[in-house]
Short mmCIF file of C-alpha atoms in Angstrom, two decimals:
data_model
loop_
_atom_site.label_atom_id
_atom_site.label_comp_id
_atom_site.label_asym_id
_atom_site.label_seq_id
_atom_site.Cartn_x
_atom_site.Cartn_y
_atom_site.Cartn_z
CA UNK V 213 -3.26 26.63 45.33
CA UNK V 214 -1.30 24.85 42.61
CA UNK V 215 0.74 27.96 41.89
CA UNK V 216 1.68 28.36 45.57
CA UNK V 217 3.24 24.88 45.84
CA UNK V 218 7.05 25.11 46.14
CA UNK V 219 9.89 22.62 45.82
CA UNK V 220 10.31 22.75 49.59
CA UNK V 221 6.62 21.76 50.02
CA UNK V 222 7.09 18.73 47.77
CA UNK V 223 10.24 17.54 49.57
CA UNK V 224 8.64 18.07 53.00
CA UNK V 225 5.68 15.85 52.09
CA UNK V 226 8.00 13.27 50.52
CA UNK V 227 10.18 13.06 53.64
CA UNK V 228 7.21 13.01 55.99
CA UNK V 229 4.99 10.45 54.28
CA UNK V 230 7.02 8.42 51.75
CA UNK V 231 10.77 8.22 52.44
CA UNK V 232 11.71 5.09 54.44
CA UNK V 233 8.07 4.44 55.34
CA UNK V 234 6.62 0.91 55.53
CA UNK V 235 5.73 -0.35 52.07
CA UNK V 236 4.39 -3.39 50.23
CA UNK V 237 6.60 -4.16 47.24
CA UNK V 238 5.34 -6.69 44.72
CA UNK V 239 7.74 -8.09 42.14
CA UNK V 240 6.16 -10.06 39.26
CA UNK V 241 8.59 -12.09 37.12
CA UNK V 242 8.28 -14.70 34.33
CA UNK V 243 8.01 -18.34 35.38
CA UNK V 244 11.47 -19.80 35.86
CA UNK V 245 13.07 -16.34 36.06
CA UNK V 246 12.89 -15.80 39.80
CA UNK V 247 16.40 -14.33 39.70
CA UNK V 248 14.86 -11.21 38.13
CA UNK V 249 12.82 -10.28 41.21
CA UNK V 250 13.51 -6.92 42.79
CA UNK V 251 14.84 -8.32 46.09
CA UNK V 252 14.81 -11.37 48.35
CA UNK V 253 11.35 -12.06 49.80
CA UNK V 254 11.04 -11.10 53.46
CA UNK V 255 7.34 -11.94 53.80
CA UNK V 256 5.54 -15.26 53.34
CA UNK V 257 1.77 -15.48 52.94
CA UNK V 258 0.16 -17.54 55.69
CA UNK V 259 -1.72 -20.38 53.99
CA UNK V 260 -2.73 -22.17 57.19
CA UNK V 261 -6.46 -21.63 56.74
CA UNK V 262 -6.41 -21.31 52.95
CA UNK V 263 -8.82 -23.61 51.15
CA UNK V 264 -8.51 -23.84 47.39
CA UNK V 265 -11.85 -23.09 45.70
CA UNK V 266 -13.52 -25.75 43.63
CA UNK V 267 -13.56 -24.30 40.14
CA UNK V 268 -15.49 -27.27 38.76
CA UNK V 269 -12.68 -28.62 36.57
CA UNK V 270 -12.37 -32.00 38.26
CA UNK V 271 -13.04 -34.88 35.90
CA UNK V 272 -13.42 -32.67 32.84
CA UNK V 273 -12.26 -34.24 29.60
CA UNK V 274 -11.76 -32.71 26.18
CA UNK V 275 -14.19 -34.07 23.63
CA UNK V 276 -13.09 -33.41 20.09
CA UNK V 277 -15.90 -32.34 17.76
CA UNK V 278 -16.99 -34.92 15.25
CA UNK V 279 -17.56 -33.27 11.91
CA UNK V 280 -16.01 -32.99 8.47
CA UNK V 281 -15.03 -29.33 8.76
CA UNK V 282 -11.42 -28.70 7.72
CA UNK V 283 -10.27 -26.13 10.29
CA UNK V 284 -7.00 -25.56 8.46
CA UNK V 285 -8.86 -23.67 5.73
CA UNK V 286 -10.17 -20.23 6.63
CA UNK V 287 -13.78 -19.66 5.58
CA UNK V 288 -14.16 -17.20 2.70
CA UNK V 289 -15.50 -13.72 3.33
CA UNK V 290 -19.02 -12.91 2.26
CA UNK V 291 -19.97 -10.48 -0.50
CA UNK V 292 -19.10 -6.83 -0.01
CA UNK V 293 -21.98 -5.06 1.74
CA UNK V 294 -23.84 -2.29 -0.02
CA UNK V 295 -22.64 0.99 1.49
CA UNK V 296 -25.52 3.17 2.66
CA UNK V 297 -24.45 6.77 2.43
CA UNK V 298 -26.52 8.91 4.81
CA UNK V 299 -29.07 11.15 3.10
CA UNK V 300 -28.12 14.79 3.58
CA UNK V 301 -29.42 18.28 2.94
CA UNK V 302 -27.53 21.42 1.86
CA UNK V 303 -28.42 25.03 2.49
CA UNK V 304 -26.89 28.48 2.13
CA UNK V 305 -27.27 30.57 5.30
CA UNK V 306 -28.17 34.28 5.22
CA UNK V 307 -24.52 35.34 5.53
CA UNK V 308 -23.38 33.06 2.72
CA UNK V 309 -21.99 30.28 4.90
CA UNK V 310 -22.71 26.83 3.49
CA UNK V 311 -24.47 24.22 5.62
CA UNK V 312 -24.69 20.48 5.10
CA UNK V 313 -26.47 18.13 7.45
CA UNK V 314 -28.01 14.73 7.98
CA UNK V 315 -30.61 13.58 10.46
CA UNK V 316 -29.67 10.59 12.61
CA UNK V 317 -31.88 9.62 15.54
CA UNK V 318 -30.07 6.48 16.65
CA UNK V 319 -29.05 8.35 19.81
CA UNK V 320 -30.40 11.67 21.16
CA UNK V 321 -27.25 13.64 20.36
CA UNK V 322 -25.97 16.21 17.88
CA UNK V 323 -22.51 16.72 16.36
CA UNK V 324 -21.82 20.18 14.97
CA UNK V 325 -18.69 21.41 13.17
CA UNK V 326 -18.11 24.98 12.03
CA UNK V 327 -15.06 25.85 9.92
CA UNK V 328 -14.12 29.51 9.53
CA UNK V 329 -11.69 30.31 6.73
CA UNK V 330 -8.15 30.95 7.99
CA UNK V 331 -5.88 28.59 9.89
CA UNK V 332 -2.28 28.03 8.91
CA UNK V 333 -2.66 29.40 5.39
CA UNK V 334 -2.72 32.97 6.76
CA UNK V 335 0.79 32.32 8.14
CA UNK V 336 2.28 31.71 4.68
CA UNK V 337 3.13 35.39 4.27
CA UNK V 338 4.30 35.58 7.92
CA UNK V 339 6.51 32.51 8.32
CA UNK V 340 8.38 34.24 11.13
CA UNK V 341 5.15 33.86 13.14
CA UNK V 342 4.49 30.21 12.35
CA UNK V 343 2.29 28.74 15.08
CA UNK V 344 0.20 31.91 15.26
CA UNK V 345 -3.09 30.24 14.21
CA UNK V 346 -2.60 27.32 16.58
CA UNK V 347 -1.89 29.60 19.53
CA UNK V 348 -4.93 31.70 18.62
CA UNK V 349 -7.13 28.57 18.59
CA UNK V 350 -5.82 27.68 22.06
CA UNK V 351 -6.73 31.16 23.29
CA UNK V 352 -10.25 30.71 21.88
CA UNK V 353 -10.64 27.74 24.26
CA UNK V 354 -10.06 29.98 27.28
CA UNK V 355 -11.99 32.91 28.81
CA UNK V 356 -14.99 34.70 27.34
CA UNK V 357 -16.23 38.16 28.28
CA UNK V 358 -18.86 36.61 30.57
CA UNK V 359 -17.06 33.56 31.98
CA UNK V 360 -13.63 32.43 33.02
CA UNK V 361 -12.32 29.27 31.38
CA UNK V 362 -13.21 27.30 34.53
CA UNK V 363 -16.76 28.66 34.63
CA UNK V 364 -17.25 28.00 30.92
CA UNK V 365 -16.06 24.41 31.16
CA UNK V 366 -18.19 23.80 34.25
CA UNK V 367 -21.24 24.98 32.30
CA UNK V 368 -20.39 22.47 29.58
CA UNK V 369 -19.89 19.65 32.08
CA UNK V 370 -23.33 20.27 33.59
CA UNK V 371 -24.82 19.84 30.13
CA UNK V 372 -22.67 16.86 29.17
CA UNK V 373 -21.50 18.86 26.16
CA UNK V 374 -18.14 19.77 24.66
CA UNK V 375 -16.89 22.69 22.57
CA UNK V 376 -13.36 22.54 21.24
CA UNK V 377 -11.55 25.04 19.02
CA UNK V 378 -8.65 23.87 16.84
CA UNK V 379 -6.88 24.83 13.65
CA UNK V 380 -6.31 23.15 10.30
CA UNK V 381 -4.34 24.20 7.25
CA UNK V 382 -7.17 26.43 6.04
CA UNK V 383 -9.61 26.96 8.91
CA UNK V 384 -10.31 27.66 12.55
CA UNK V 385 -12.56 24.75 13.54
CA UNK V 386 -15.27 24.68 16.22
CA UNK V 387 -16.28 21.12 17.15
CA UNK V 388 -19.42 20.68 19.25
CA UNK V 389 -20.94 17.57 20.87
CA UNK V 390 -24.21 17.77 22.80
CA UNK V 391 -27.31 15.88 23.84
CA UNK V 392 -30.28 16.99 21.77
CA UNK V 393 -32.17 18.18 24.85
CA UNK V 394 -29.25 20.50 25.70
CA UNK V 395 -28.69 21.78 22.16
CA UNK V 396 -30.06 25.29 22.79
CA UNK V 397 -27.98 25.88 25.92
CA UNK V 398 -24.88 24.48 24.21
CA UNK V 399 -25.36 26.74 21.19
CA UNK V 400 -25.64 29.71 23.57
CA UNK V 401 -22.20 28.75 24.91
CA UNK V 402 -20.88 28.31 21.37
CA UNK V 403 -22.13 31.80 20.49
CA UNK V 404 -20.36 33.16 23.56
CA UNK V 405 -17.17 31.28 22.70
CA UNK V 406 -17.20 32.40 19.07
CA UNK V 407 -18.35 36.02 19.35
CA UNK V 408 -17.18 37.12 22.81
CA UNK V 409 -13.67 35.82 23.52
CA UNK V 410 -11.70 37.58 26.23
CA UNK V 411 -7.97 37.49 25.52
CA UNK V 412 -5.90 37.92 28.67
CA UNK V 413 -2.16 38.46 28.60
CA UNK V 414 -1.53 36.15 31.56
CA UNK V 415 -3.36 33.36 29.72
CA UNK V 416 -1.40 34.07 26.55
CA UNK V 417 1.91 33.93 28.44
CA UNK V 418 0.94 30.65 30.10
CA UNK V 419 -0.10 28.96 26.84
CA UNK V 420 2.94 30.26 25.00
CA UNK V 421 5.25 29.06 27.76
CA UNK V 422 3.62 25.61 27.77
CA UNK V 423 3.87 25.38 23.98
CA UNK V 424 7.52 26.39 24.07
CA UNK V 425 8.28 23.68 26.65
CA UNK V 426 6.42 21.10 24.57
CA UNK V 427 8.49 22.05 21.52
CA UNK V 428 11.71 21.69 23.53
CA UNK V 429 10.67 18.32 24.97
CA UNK V 430 9.63 16.99 21.57
CA UNK V 431 13.22 17.23 20.34
CA UNK V 432 13.98 14.08 22.36
CA UNK V 433 11.02 12.21 20.84
CA UNK V 434 12.20 10.41 17.73
CA UNK V 435 8.73 10.10 16.18
CA UNK V 436 7.97 13.82 16.44
CA UNK V 437 11.43 14.78 15.19
CA UNK V 438 11.03 12.43 12.22
CA UNK V 439 7.77 14.10 11.19
CA UNK V 440 9.26 17.59 11.50
CA UNK V 441 12.42 16.81 9.55
CA UNK V 442 10.54 14.81 6.91
CA UNK V 443 8.19 17.73 6.21
CA UNK V 444 11.11 20.14 5.98
CA UNK V 445 12.98 17.89 3.55
CA UNK V 446 9.87 17.64 1.36
CA UNK V 447 8.64 21.23 1.44
CA UNK V 448 11.48 23.41 2.75
CA UNK V 449 11.31 26.28 5.23
CA UNK V 450 9.60 28.68 2.81
CA UNK V 451 6.28 26.84 3.05
CA UNK V 452 3.98 26.35 6.04
CA UNK V 453 3.94 22.66 5.06
CA UNK V 454 7.66 22.44 5.84
CA UNK V 455 7.39 24.09 9.26
CA UNK V 456 5.77 22.47 12.34
CA UNK V 457 2.12 23.46 12.72
CA UNK V 458 2.69 24.55 16.31
CA UNK V 459 5.70 26.65 15.29
CA UNK V 460 9.30 26.58 16.48
CA UNK V 461 11.12 28.13 19.42
CA UNK V 462 12.23 30.94 17.12
CA UNK V 463 8.84 31.69 15.54
CA UNK V 464 7.10 31.65 18.92
CA UNK V 465 9.34 34.51 20.05
CA UNK V 466 7.79 36.67 17.32
CA UNK V 467 4.18 36.02 18.35
CA UNK V 468 2.98 38.77 20.70
CA UNK V 469 -0.15 39.09 22.84
CA UNK V 470 -1.55 41.76 20.49
CA UNK V 471 -1.46 39.19 17.65
CA UNK V 472 -4.36 37.31 19.25
CA UNK V 473 -6.79 40.20 18.87
CA UNK V 474 -5.20 41.01 15.52
CA UNK V 475 -6.04 37.54 14.19
CA UNK V 476 -9.61 37.84 15.46
CA UNK V 477 -10.07 41.29 13.93
CA UNK V 478 -8.63 40.41 10.53
CA UNK V 479 -9.38 36.73 9.91
CA UNK V 480 -12.53 35.68 11.78
CA UNK V 481 -15.00 35.85 8.92
CA UNK V 482 -18.11 34.27 7.48
CA UNK V 483 -16.48 34.19 4.02
CA UNK V 484 -16.37 30.60 2.74
CA UNK V 485 -17.54 29.35 6.15
CA UNK V 486 -18.77 25.76 6.40
CA UNK V 487 -21.26 24.24 8.85
CA UNK V 488 -21.81 20.49 9.31
CA UNK V 489 -24.71 19.14 11.39
CA UNK V 490 -25.27 15.46 12.22
CA UNK V 491 -27.70 14.05 14.74
CA UNK V 492 -31.13 13.99 16.26
CA UNK V 493 -32.34 17.32 14.88
CA UNK V 494 -34.25 18.24 11.75
CA UNK V 495 -33.18 20.80 9.15
CA UNK V 496 -36.03 23.18 9.96
CA UNK V 497 -35.10 22.99 13.64
CA UNK V 498 -31.36 23.59 13.44
CA UNK V 499 -31.22 26.39 10.85
CA UNK V 500 -33.06 28.99 13.00
CA UNK V 501 -30.89 28.06 15.99
CA UNK V 502 -27.77 29.03 14.01
CA UNK V 503 -28.97 32.57 13.43
CA UNK V 504 -26.18 33.94 15.64
CA UNK V 505 -23.72 33.12 12.85
CA UNK V 506 -25.02 36.17 10.97
CA UNK V 507 -23.18 38.24 13.58
CA UNK V 508 -19.87 37.06 12.15
CA UNK V 509 -18.30 39.83 10.05
CA UNK V 510 -17.53 39.17 6.41
CA UNK V 511 -13.89 39.90 5.64
CA UNK V 512 -12.69 39.01 2.19
CA UNK V 513 -9.16 37.71 1.81
CA UNK V 514 -7.37 35.21 -0.41
CA UNK V 515 -4.88 32.54 0.56
CA UNK V 516 -1.35 32.90 -0.83
CA UNK V 517 -0.01 30.31 -3.25
CA UNK V 518 2.23 27.75 -1.54
CA UNK V 519 5.77 27.27 -2.91
CA UNK V 520 6.57 24.12 -4.83
CA UNK V 521 7.98 21.13 -2.97
CA UNK V 522 11.75 20.62 -2.98
CA UNK V 523 13.55 18.42 -5.48
CA UNK V 524 14.46 14.97 -4.17
CA UNK V 525 18.16 14.12 -4.02
CA UNK V 526 18.35 10.38 -4.92
CA UNK V 527 20.44 7.86 -2.98
CA UNK V 528 20.53 10.09 0.12
CA UNK V 529 19.79 9.28 3.75
CA UNK V 530 18.96 12.17 6.10
CA UNK V 531 20.07 11.09 9.58
CA UNK V 532 19.11 12.73 12.88
CA UNK V 533 20.83 11.61 16.07
CA UNK V 534 18.69 10.89 19.15
CA UNK V 535 21.16 9.32 21.60
CA UNK V 536 20.02 6.10 23.31
CA UNK V 537 16.86 5.85 21.21
CA UNK V 538 15.65 2.23 21.35
CA UNK V 539 14.04 2.52 17.92
CA UNK V 540 14.81 4.25 14.67
CA UNK V 541 11.94 6.21 13.16
CA UNK V 542 11.63 5.74 9.39
CA UNK V 543 10.01 8.25 7.06
CA UNK V 544 10.47 7.37 3.41
CA UNK V 545 8.51 9.22 0.74
CA UNK V 546 8.00 12.49 -1.11
CA UNK V 547 5.61 15.30 -1.97
CA UNK V 548 3.56 13.76 -4.77
CA UNK V 549 1.63 16.81 -5.95
CA UNK V 550 -1.48 14.62 -5.71
CA UNK V 551 -4.18 16.69 -4.03
CA UNK V 552 -7.23 15.04 -2.53
CA UNK V 553 -9.83 13.71 -4.94
CA UNK V 554 -12.56 11.14 -4.48
CA UNK V 555 -12.48 9.35 -7.82
CA UNK V 556 -9.28 10.36 -9.62
CA UNK V 557 -5.60 9.45 -9.38
CA UNK V 558 -5.49 10.18 -5.64
CA UNK V 559 -8.11 7.52 -4.89
CA UNK V 560 -6.68 5.07 -7.42
CA UNK V 561 -3.17 5.47 -6.02
CA UNK V 562 -4.51 4.54 -2.57
CA UNK V 563 -5.94 1.35 -4.05
CA UNK V 564 -2.60 0.62 -5.70
CA UNK V 565 -0.62 1.07 -2.49
CA UNK V 566 -2.90 -1.11 -0.34
CA UNK V 567 -1.00 -4.35 -0.85
CA UNK V 568 2.38 -2.70 -0.31
CA UNK V 569 1.64 -0.85 2.90
CA UNK V 570 -2.05 0.01 3.26
CA UNK V 571 -3.26 -2.90 5.39
CA UNK V 572 -2.08 -5.26 8.10
CA UNK V 573 -1.48 -8.00 5.52
CA UNK V 574 0.57 -5.66 3.33
CA UNK V 575 4.02 -6.73 2.14
CA UNK V 576 5.88 -4.22 4.29
CA UNK V 577 4.07 -5.09 7.51
CA UNK V 578 4.24 -8.85 6.99
CA UNK V 579 7.96 -8.60 6.24
CA UNK V 580 9.11 -6.18 8.93
CA UNK V 581 6.72 -7.13 11.71
CA UNK V 582 5.41 -10.66 11.22
CA UNK V 583 8.46 -12.23 9.58
CA UNK V 584 11.40 -10.27 11.02
CA UNK V 585 9.91 -9.03 14.29
CA UNK V 586 11.69 -5.67 13.97
CA UNK V 587 8.69 -3.42 14.55
CA UNK V 588 5.19 -3.25 15.99
CA UNK V 589 3.87 -2.00 12.68
CA UNK V 590 4.90 -0.66 9.28
CA UNK V 591 2.69 1.11 6.76
CA UNK V 592 2.71 3.35 3.73
CA UNK V 593 0.08 5.54 2.17
CA UNK V 594 -0.99 8.68 0.35
CA UNK V 595 -2.33 11.76 2.12
CA UNK V 596 -3.65 14.92 0.55
CA UNK V 597 -5.85 17.98 0.83
CA UNK V 598 -6.65 21.01 -1.36
CA UNK V 599 -3.06 22.21 -1.32
CA UNK V 600 -0.64 19.29 -1.36
CA UNK V 601 -0.16 15.55 -1.29
CA UNK V 602 2.44 13.21 0.19
CA UNK V 603 3.37 9.53 -0.06
CA UNK V 604 5.00 8.15 3.08
CA UNK V 605 6.33 4.89 4.49
CA UNK V 606 6.39 5.15 8.27
CA UNK V 607 7.59 2.86 11.06
CA UNK V 608 9.51 2.71 14.31
CA UNK V 609 12.06 -0.09 13.97
CA UNK V 610 14.43 -1.74 16.45
CA UNK V 611 17.66 0.27 16.44
CA UNK V 612 20.05 -2.64 15.84
CA UNK V 613 18.05 -3.68 12.76
CA UNK V 614 17.99 -0.24 11.11
CA UNK V 615 20.26 -0.98 8.15
CA UNK V 616 18.69 -4.39 7.52
CA UNK V 617 15.20 -2.92 7.72
CA UNK V 618 16.08 -0.12 5.31
CA UNK V 619 17.45 -2.68 2.88
CA UNK V 620 14.16 -4.58 3.10
CA UNK V 621 12.10 -1.42 2.56
CA UNK V 622 14.19 -0.54 -0.50
CA UNK V 623 13.86 -4.09 -1.82
CA UNK V 624 10.10 -4.27 -1.25
CA UNK V 625 9.38 -0.88 -2.86
CA UNK V 626 11.60 -1.60 -5.87
CA UNK V 627 10.08 -5.08 -6.30
CA UNK V 628 6.57 -3.65 -6.09
CA UNK V 629 7.44 -1.05 -8.72
CA UNK V 630 9.06 -3.48 -11.15
CA UNK V 631 6.90 -6.60 -10.70
CA UNK V 632 3.64 -4.95 -9.72
CA UNK V 633 0.56 -6.21 -7.91
CA UNK V 634 -0.28 -9.92 -8.02
CA UNK V 635 -3.75 -11.17 -9.05
CA UNK V 636 -4.53 -12.59 -5.59
CA UNK V 637 -3.40 -9.33 -3.99
CA UNK V 638 -5.73 -7.35 -6.22
CA UNK V 639 -8.71 -9.47 -5.18
CA UNK V 640 -7.71 -9.25 -1.52
CA UNK V 641 -7.54 -5.47 -1.80
CA UNK V 642 -11.00 -5.27 -3.34
CA UNK V 643 -12.51 -7.46 -0.63
CA UNK V 644 -10.74 -5.65 2.21
CA UNK V 645 -11.64 -2.14 1.14
CA UNK V 646 -15.16 -3.13 0.12
CA UNK V 647 -15.80 -4.81 3.48
CA UNK V 648 -14.31 -2.03 5.60
CA UNK V 649 -15.91 0.90 3.76
CA UNK V 650 -19.33 -0.01 5.15
CA UNK V 651 -18.15 0.90 8.68
CA UNK V 652 -17.00 4.39 7.79
CA UNK V 653 -20.33 6.15 8.30
CA UNK V 654 -21.62 4.69 11.57
CA UNK V 655 -21.08 7.25 14.35
CA UNK V 656 -22.05 10.91 14.46
CA UNK V 657 -18.46 12.18 14.16
CA UNK V 658 -17.82 9.76 11.27
CA UNK V 659 -20.88 11.02 9.42
CA UNK V 660 -19.84 14.61 10.12
CA UNK V 661 -16.41 14.00 8.56
CA UNK V 662 -18.00 12.25 5.60
CA UNK V 663 -20.60 14.87 4.67
CA UNK V 664 -18.17 17.64 5.63
CA UNK V 665 -15.83 16.31 2.98
CA UNK V 666 -18.65 16.48 0.42
CA UNK V 667 -19.07 20.18 1.22
CA UNK V 668 -15.38 21.05 1.54
CA UNK V 669 -14.35 19.41 -1.74
CA UNK V 670 -17.59 19.97 -3.68
CA UNK V 671 -18.04 16.24 -4.24
CA UNK V 672 -21.01 14.81 -6.14
CA UNK V 673 -23.68 13.20 -3.91
CA UNK V 674 -23.04 9.78 -5.45
CA UNK V 675 -19.26 9.83 -5.18
CA UNK V 676 -19.27 6.69 -2.99
CA UNK V 677 -21.14 4.78 -5.70
CA UNK V 678 -18.62 6.09 -8.24
CA UNK V 679 -15.74 4.88 -6.06
CA UNK V 680 -17.39 1.48 -5.63
CA UNK V 681 -17.62 1.18 -9.40
CA UNK V 682 -13.95 2.14 -9.74
CA UNK V 683 -12.98 -0.42 -7.09
CA UNK V 684 -14.97 -3.23 -8.67
CA UNK V 685 -13.58 -2.55 -12.17
CA UNK V 686 -10.00 -1.89 -11.04
CA UNK V 687 -7.59 -4.11 -13.00
CA UNK V 688 -3.98 -5.19 -12.57
CA UNK V 689 -3.04 -2.81 -15.38
CA UNK V 690 -4.76 0.05 -13.55
CA UNK V 691 -2.97 -0.77 -10.32
CA UNK V 692 0.45 -1.20 -11.86
CA UNK V 693 0.13 2.00 -13.88
CA UNK V 694 -0.46 3.93 -10.63
CA UNK V 695 2.44 2.11 -8.93
CA UNK V 696 4.83 2.99 -11.76
CA UNK V 697 3.71 6.59 -11.68
CA UNK V 698 3.64 7.30 -7.95
CA UNK V 699 5.49 4.57 -5.98
CA UNK V 700 9.04 4.99 -7.23
CA UNK V 701 11.94 4.91 -4.76
CA UNK V 702 13.98 7.23 -6.99
CA UNK V 703 11.48 9.99 -6.15
CA UNK V 704 11.65 9.41 -2.39
CA UNK V 705 13.48 11.03 0.51
CA UNK V 706 14.80 8.78 3.27
CA UNK V 707 14.70 10.21 6.81
CA UNK V 708 15.99 8.15 9.74
CA UNK V 709 15.89 9.35 13.35
CA UNK V 710 17.67 7.27 15.96
CA UNK V 711 20.84 6.58 17.90
CA UNK V 712 23.64 7.49 15.50
CA UNK V 713 26.24 5.50 17.41
CA UNK V 714 24.21 2.31 16.94
CA UNK V 715 22.93 2.75 13.40
CA UNK V 716 25.50 4.75 11.42
CA UNK V 717 28.07 1.95 10.80
CA UNK V 718 25.42 -0.30 9.24
CA UNK V 719 23.98 2.50 7.12
CA UNK V 720 27.41 3.40 5.76
CA UNK V 721 27.67 -0.07 4.24
CA UNK V 722 24.58 0.56 2.06
CA UNK V 723 26.47 2.97 -0.19
CA UNK V 724 24.08 5.89 0.20
CA UNK V 725 25.13 9.49 0.76
CA UNK V 726 24.43 10.27 4.43
CA UNK V 727 23.52 13.84 5.44
CA UNK V 728 23.38 14.50 9.18
CA UNK V 729 20.74 16.95 10.40
CA UNK V 730 19.68 18.26 13.79
CA UNK V 731 16.21 17.95 15.33
CA UNK V 732 15.06 21.05 13.43
CA UNK V 733 16.06 19.59 10.07
CA UNK V 734 19.07 21.90 9.74
CA UNK V 735 22.62 20.82 8.95
CA UNK V 736 24.03 19.23 12.09
CA UNK V 737 27.24 20.85 13.39
CA UNK V 738 30.31 18.66 13.23
CA UNK V 739 31.39 17.36 16.61
CA UNK V 740 34.96 18.05 17.65
#
């Protein structure tokens, strides 16, 4: 029915039911700004029989409390709570896949995550097909050999369950949520989804067309463009890390329908597979229910080595023009080479950055948002996985304040590098992280991410206790050593995406070399 609707149908309904038909138009304006209303009122509410309700406020008087409490001084926070890491079990399944789980009976539900080796890393040798893994994951969310996509999703809805397939840098990920009482039926659907997909060319064409349109539309979205260009500046177009995860218009052209079955035949494997179970189910109950995973074939393959990140060109601004953009998107940072770790330099660098851009009370956010009012939020931080690491300052800032904001970012980062963390900031960081860490393992999905990280990165069971010890003993010298090493503006790329006409004159006065790029991160053609 949707496919049969034409433009003529839409216009006929519009003309018949909407155009020039009676309407109630309500215009809400600020007090004292009645001149902003949409039009002159032509209707007055009849208040003849209106009787104002008695809200009980008559005769009320404010009575100030009589005590010696000084309300100008904020009460101190209590001691950091002891973090209770959920107890977990580990097991190797018959096919070699590794399982980690924890029992949690707070609610009668189960969260299950299965990661199958693959994802974007298999694209590294086929960069002309970037987006292949993501498109494959989308196809895995569609028809099976026994059910259409609609029938499959209806079966899930009846159970109150969900099964979603996605991709990461190194895996195809199956995420499952279900009530415990419906676990068996949901796992039957997961088995069907995983082992019996039905790839249809019409579905492939639809998903590919939608993805292509999304890519086109995103070129007018400053935030998305900033992320794409920033990655390309850091990693280049010879690495999957420098190319959008969903691909480009050009790479999508190279992905054919046959590639969907080709991915399944060559890269769906039990090798290095990971299973995470959290919820109201015991180890001896869940393991037999996952027996269908032994039907996964074992195909051995190795990931290619990713190219090195690109060399930063100091004192350079990479500018992308998005005409009429109200804000300028800032991405300032670089590929650090710091891969994820739980207790090493990666973790310590996060502690060191906290007071600069890691929390609401950080220097960057207080300056740009609270003091200047140029943005809704500004932050900086380290990110990393098994393959790479990046440090990034990110914010969307009012267009007319772009040059001033960049000057402030440069000043704040340089000051932080040269003068370091202050004693009161160090204590604030310890309290903030210590207080917030206790909330990181509450829900089923949170616990799944937590214990999944233990499995994925081979972390010791007591790594949280080790991090707590590092946090408590972290000194100013420790913090400032990390800042000197990793938060240095001379190592950073500066990417700005906004309205060139508004922001270029101010940027030119800063004395930086300005390189203009297009929305793909390529050299922008000169306008005649």
